[in-house]
Each structure stands twice: as structure tokens, then as C-alpha cells.
Short mmCIF file of C-alpha atoms in Angstrom, two decimals:
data_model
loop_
_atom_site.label_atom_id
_atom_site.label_comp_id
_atom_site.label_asym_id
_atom_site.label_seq_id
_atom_site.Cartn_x
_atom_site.Cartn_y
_atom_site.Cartn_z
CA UNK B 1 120.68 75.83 17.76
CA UNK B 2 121.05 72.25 16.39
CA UNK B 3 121.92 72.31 13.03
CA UNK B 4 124.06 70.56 9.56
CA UNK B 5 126.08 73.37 8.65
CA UNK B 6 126.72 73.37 5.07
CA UNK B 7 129.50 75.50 3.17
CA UNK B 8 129.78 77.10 0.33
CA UNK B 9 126.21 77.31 -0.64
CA UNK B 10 127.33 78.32 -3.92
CA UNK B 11 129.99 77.02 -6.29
CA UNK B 12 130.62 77.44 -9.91
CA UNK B 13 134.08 75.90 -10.95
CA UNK B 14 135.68 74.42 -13.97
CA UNK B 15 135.87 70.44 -14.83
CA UNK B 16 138.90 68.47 -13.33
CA UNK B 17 139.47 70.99 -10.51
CA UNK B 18 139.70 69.45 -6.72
CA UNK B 19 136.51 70.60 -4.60
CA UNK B 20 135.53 70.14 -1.21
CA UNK B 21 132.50 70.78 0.27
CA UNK B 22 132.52 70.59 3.97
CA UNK B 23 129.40 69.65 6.21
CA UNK B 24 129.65 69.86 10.22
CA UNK B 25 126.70 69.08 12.95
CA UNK B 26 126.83 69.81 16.19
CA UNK B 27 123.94 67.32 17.78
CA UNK B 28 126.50 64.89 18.77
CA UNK B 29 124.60 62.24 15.38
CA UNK B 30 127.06 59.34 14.72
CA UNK B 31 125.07 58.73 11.03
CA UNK B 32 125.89 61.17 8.50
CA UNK B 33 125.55 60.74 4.82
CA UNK B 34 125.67 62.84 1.23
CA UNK B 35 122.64 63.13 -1.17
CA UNK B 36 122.40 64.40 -4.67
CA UNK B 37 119.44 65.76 -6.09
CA UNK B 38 118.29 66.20 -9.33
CA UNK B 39 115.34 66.76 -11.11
CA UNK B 40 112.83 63.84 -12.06
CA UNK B 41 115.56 62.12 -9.64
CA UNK B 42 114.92 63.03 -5.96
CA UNK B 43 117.05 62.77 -3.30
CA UNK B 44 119.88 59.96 -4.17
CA UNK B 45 122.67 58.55 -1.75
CA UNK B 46 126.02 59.17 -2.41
CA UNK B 47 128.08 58.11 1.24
CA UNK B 48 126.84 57.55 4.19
CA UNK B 49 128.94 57.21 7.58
CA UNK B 50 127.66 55.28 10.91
CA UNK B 51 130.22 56.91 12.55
CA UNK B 52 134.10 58.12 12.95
CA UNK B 53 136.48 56.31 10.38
CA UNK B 54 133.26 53.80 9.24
CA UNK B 55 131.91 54.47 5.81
CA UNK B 56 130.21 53.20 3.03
CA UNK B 57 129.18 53.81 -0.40
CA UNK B 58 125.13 54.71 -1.17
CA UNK B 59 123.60 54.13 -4.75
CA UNK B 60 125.29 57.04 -6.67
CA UNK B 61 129.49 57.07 -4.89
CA UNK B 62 131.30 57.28 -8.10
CA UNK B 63 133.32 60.14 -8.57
CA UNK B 64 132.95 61.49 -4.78
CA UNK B 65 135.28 60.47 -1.94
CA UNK B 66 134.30 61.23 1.69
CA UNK B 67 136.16 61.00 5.00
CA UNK B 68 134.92 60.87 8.67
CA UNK B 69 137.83 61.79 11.30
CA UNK B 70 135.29 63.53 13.77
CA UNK B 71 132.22 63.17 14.66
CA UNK B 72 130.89 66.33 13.43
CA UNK B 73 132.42 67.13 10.52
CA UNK B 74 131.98 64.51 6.96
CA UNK B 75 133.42 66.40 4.04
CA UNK B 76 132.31 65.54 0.47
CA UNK B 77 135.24 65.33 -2.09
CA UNK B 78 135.45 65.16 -5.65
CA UNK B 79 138.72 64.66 -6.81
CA UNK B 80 138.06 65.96 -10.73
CA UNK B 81 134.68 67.01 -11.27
CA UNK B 82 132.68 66.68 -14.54
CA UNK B 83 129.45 68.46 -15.81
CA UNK B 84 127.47 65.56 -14.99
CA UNK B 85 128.18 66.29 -11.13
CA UNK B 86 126.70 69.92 -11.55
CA UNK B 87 123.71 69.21 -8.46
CA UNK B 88 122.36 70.06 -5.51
CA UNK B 89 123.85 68.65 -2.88
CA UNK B 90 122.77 68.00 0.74
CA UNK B 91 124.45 66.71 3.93
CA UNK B 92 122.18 65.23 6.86
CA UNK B 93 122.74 63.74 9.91
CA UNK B 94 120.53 61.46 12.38
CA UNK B 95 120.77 59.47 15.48
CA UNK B 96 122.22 55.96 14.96
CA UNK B 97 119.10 53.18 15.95
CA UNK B 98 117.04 56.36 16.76
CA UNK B 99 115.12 56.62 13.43
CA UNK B 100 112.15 57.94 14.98
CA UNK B 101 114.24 61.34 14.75
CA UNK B 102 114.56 61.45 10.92
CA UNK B 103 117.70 63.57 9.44
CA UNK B 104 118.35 67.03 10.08
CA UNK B 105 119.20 68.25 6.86
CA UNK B 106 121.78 70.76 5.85
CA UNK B 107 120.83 73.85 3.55
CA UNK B 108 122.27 72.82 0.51
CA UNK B 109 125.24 73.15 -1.69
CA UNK B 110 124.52 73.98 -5.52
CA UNK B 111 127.10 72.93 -7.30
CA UNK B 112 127.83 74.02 -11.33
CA UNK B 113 130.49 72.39 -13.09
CA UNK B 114 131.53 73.85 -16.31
CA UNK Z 1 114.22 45.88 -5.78
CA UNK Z 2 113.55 48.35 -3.28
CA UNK Z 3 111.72 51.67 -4.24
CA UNK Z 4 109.66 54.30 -3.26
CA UNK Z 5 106.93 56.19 -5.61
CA UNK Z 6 105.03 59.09 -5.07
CA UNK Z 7 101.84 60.14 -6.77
CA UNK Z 8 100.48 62.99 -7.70
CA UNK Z 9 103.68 64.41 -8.80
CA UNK Z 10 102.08 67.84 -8.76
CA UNK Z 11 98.85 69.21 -7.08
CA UNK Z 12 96.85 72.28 -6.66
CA UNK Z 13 94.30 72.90 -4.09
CA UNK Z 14 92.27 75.73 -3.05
CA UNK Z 15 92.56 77.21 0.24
CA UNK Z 16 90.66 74.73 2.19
CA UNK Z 17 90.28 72.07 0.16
CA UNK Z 18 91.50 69.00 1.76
CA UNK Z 19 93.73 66.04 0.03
CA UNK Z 20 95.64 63.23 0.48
CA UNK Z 21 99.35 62.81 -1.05
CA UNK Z 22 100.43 58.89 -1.40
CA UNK Z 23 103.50 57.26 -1.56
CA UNK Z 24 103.72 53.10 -2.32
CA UNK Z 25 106.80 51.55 -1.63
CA UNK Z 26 108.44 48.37 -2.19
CA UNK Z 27 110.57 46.83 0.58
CA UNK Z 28 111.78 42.93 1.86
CA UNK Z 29 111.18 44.42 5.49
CA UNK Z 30 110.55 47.91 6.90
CA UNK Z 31 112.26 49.25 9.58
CA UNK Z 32 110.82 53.09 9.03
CA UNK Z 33 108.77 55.30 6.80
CA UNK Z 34 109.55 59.03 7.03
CA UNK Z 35 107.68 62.15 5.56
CA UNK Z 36 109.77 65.40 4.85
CA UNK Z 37 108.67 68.75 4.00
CA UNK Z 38 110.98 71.00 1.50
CA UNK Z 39 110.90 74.41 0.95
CA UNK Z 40 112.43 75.80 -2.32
CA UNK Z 41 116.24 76.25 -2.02
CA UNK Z 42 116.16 74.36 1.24
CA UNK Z 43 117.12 71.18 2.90
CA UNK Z 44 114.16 69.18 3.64
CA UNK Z 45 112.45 69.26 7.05
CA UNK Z 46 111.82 66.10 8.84
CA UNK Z 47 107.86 65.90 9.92
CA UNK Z 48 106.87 62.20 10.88
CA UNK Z 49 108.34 58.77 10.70
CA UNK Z 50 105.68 55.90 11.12
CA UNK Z 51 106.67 51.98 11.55
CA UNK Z 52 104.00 49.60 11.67
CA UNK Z 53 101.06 49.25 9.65
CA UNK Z 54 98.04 50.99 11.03
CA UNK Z 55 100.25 53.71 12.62
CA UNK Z 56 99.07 57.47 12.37
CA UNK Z 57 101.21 60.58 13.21
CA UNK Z 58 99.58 64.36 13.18
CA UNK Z 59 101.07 67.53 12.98
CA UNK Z 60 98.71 70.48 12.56
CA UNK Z 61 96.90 69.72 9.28
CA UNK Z 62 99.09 67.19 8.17
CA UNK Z 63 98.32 63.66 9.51
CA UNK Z 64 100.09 60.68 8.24
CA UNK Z 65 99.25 57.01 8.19
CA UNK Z 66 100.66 53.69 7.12
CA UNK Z 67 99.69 50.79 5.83
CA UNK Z 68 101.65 47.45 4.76
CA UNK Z 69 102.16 48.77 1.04
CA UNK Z 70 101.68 52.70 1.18
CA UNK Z 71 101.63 56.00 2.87
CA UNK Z 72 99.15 58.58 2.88
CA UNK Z 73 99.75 62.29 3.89
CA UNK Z 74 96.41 64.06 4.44
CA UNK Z 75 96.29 67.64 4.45
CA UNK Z 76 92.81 68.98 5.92
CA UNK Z 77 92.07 72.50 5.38
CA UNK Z 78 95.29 73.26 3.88
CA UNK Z 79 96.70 77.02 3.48
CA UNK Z 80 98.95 78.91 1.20
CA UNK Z 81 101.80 78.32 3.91
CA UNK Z 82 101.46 74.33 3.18
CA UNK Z 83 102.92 74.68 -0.45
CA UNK Z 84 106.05 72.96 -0.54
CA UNK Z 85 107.32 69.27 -2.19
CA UNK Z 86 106.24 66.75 -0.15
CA UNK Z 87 109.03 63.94 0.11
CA UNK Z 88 108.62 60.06 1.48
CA UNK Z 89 111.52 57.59 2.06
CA UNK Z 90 111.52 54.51 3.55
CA UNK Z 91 114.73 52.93 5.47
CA UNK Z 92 115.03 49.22 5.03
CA UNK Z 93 115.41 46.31 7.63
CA UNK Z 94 119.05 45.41 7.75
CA UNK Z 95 120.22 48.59 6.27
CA UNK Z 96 121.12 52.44 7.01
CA UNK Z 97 120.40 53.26 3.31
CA UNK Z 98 117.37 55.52 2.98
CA UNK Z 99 115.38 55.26 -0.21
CA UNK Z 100 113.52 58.51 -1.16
CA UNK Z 101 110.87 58.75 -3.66
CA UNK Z 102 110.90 61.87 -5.95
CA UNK Z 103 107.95 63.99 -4.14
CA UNK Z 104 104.82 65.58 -4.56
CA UNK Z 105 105.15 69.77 -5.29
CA UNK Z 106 102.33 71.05 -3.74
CA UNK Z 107 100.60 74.20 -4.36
CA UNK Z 108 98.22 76.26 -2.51
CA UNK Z 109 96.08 79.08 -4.05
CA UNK Z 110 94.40 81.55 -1.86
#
């Protein structure tokens, strides 16, 4: 089945602790990217990747670091989370040039900070 | 500045009763407008993208259409099963960054 595997789908943890939420597809999509969404906000970009070792920041990057060393997998890291990054959290991933196809999204990742 | 707004924010039909969600957006150049559908809890589900003006897409009840400065979702004869939040985003000429706009939670009474 072609999917965005998302994991954990849960996490509560404590503010300055290292996290890493991992996202993997398995469609063979060069583009990944990272949204946050909030409330009253929508969906907002946080990275986005066009493909291995090639990304770039969206409209909301600070405090997140992502890396792309294969093409399936494009882990979201935050280095010393804060309250303010308590969200939910999605991964998708499309064909480059091939918008027509639209993302396949990922479950979701809630995310609590305390 | 590039955005994307969605109106109603909220909207309750009756079991039939046919409506039409917008979304306006604001772009230098348009290279595609997509329509989502998101279930509580859930990643959102890609339904249609459209990329010229005068474009229409269909998908059961749902038919979308474009023109140069907005997007209509119609929903004819729409059923308990079509609740959900309704989300729009637009991807830019000359860029991979996807806009969203903040949706349309629909509800369906019986």
C-alpha cells in the first residue's frame, strides 16, 4: 500500500529535550516536506526537500532541523523544544513536476511540550 | 503577498442540501490549486488539483472549479459521510512552497 509512514503518533516530553520524529514513504516521491498545524493557523511549512541531500526552509523552520540522506525517509528534528512547538505535525510527500498528484499525507504526529 | 482564504469557516447542511465552499487566493502566477479532504485526527486526503481558469474536476458529489481569483467546491446532495474540514492550497509559479488556507469544517446532519 502506498503510504507516509509517520512515527510516534504520540509524544509528550519535557522542554529542551532532543526529539526526532521520523517520516518514511515508500512511492519512490523525490518532494517531501514538514507542516505544522495549529488552530486558526492551518497547515504551515516548516522544510521541504526536492530530493536526497537538497533542502530548504518553508515559512515557519525555526527551531526544527531536517535531513534527507534517502529518498524515503526525511526526519524532523528539534534540537531543544519549547511549549510553543507543542503541534500537530504532518509529513507528506508528492511527485516532483507531477502536481497533478497532490501530497500523500502522513497520519500525524501530536506533539506536547511541557 | 501570497495567500489563500477560505470562507465559510464553518457550515452546516442538512442531508441533501447542496452548497458551495470557496476559497480566494492571491498569487503572482499559478502553477496549481489543490482541494484536500481531512478527517479528524488524520492527515489530509488529496481530492482534486485544477490549473487553469475555467477548469472543473468531479468526484462523486464533490465537483470543483476554478476561476482566475477563486475556487469553488460544490457539494450536491451531500451526506453525513461528507463532514470533514475542507482544505485549499495553492502552489505558486516558480516555487515548491504550498500555501494552504485554514479550511472550511463541514458538518452534515441527518
Amino acid at each position: 500500500e502506498a503510504q507516509v509512514t509517520q512515527n510516534p503518533r504520540y509524544l509528550i516530553t519535557v522542554t529542551g529535550k532532543k526529539l526526532t520524529v521520523t517520516c518514511s514513504q515508500n512511492m519512490n516521491h523525490e518532494y517531501m516536506s514538514w507542516y505544522r498545524q495549529d488552530p486558526g493557523l492551518g497547515l504551515r511549512q516548516i522544510y521541504y526537500s526536492m530530493n536526497v541531500e537538497v533542502t530548504d526552509k518553508g515559512d515557519v523552520p525555526e527551531g526544527y532541523k531536517v535531513s534527507r540522506k534517502e529518498k524515503r525517509n526525511f526526519p524532523l528534528i528539534l534540537e531543544s523544544p519549547s511549549p510553543n512547538q507543542t503541534s500537530l505535525y504532518f509529513c507528506a510527500s508528492s511527485l516532483l513536476g507531477s502536481a497533478n498528484y497532490g501530497y500523500t499525507f502522513g497520519s500525524g504526529t501530536r506533539l506536547t511540550v511541557v | 503577498e501570497d495567500q489563500v482564504t477560505q470562507s465559510p469557516e464553518a457550515l452546516r447542511l442538512q442531508e441533501g442540501e447542496s452548497s458551495s465552499l470557496n476559497c480566494s487566493y492571491t498569487v503572482s502566477g499559478l502553477r496549481g490549486l489543490f482541494w484536500y479532504r481531512q478527517d479528524p485526527g488524520k492527515g489530509p486526503e488529496f481530492l482534486f488539483t485544477l490549473y487553469s481558469a475555467g477548469e472543473e474536476k468531479e468526484k462523486e458529489r464533490l465537483k470543483a472549479t476554478l476561476t482566475k481569483k477563486e475556487s469553488f467546491l460544490h457539494i450536491t446532495a451531500p451526506k453525513p459521510e461528507d463532514s470533514a474540514t475542507y482544505l485549499c492550497a495553492v502552489l505558486p509559479s516558480g516555487t515548491y512552497k504550498y500555501i494552504f488556507g485554514t479550511g472550511t469544517r463541514l458538518k452534515v446532519l441527518a
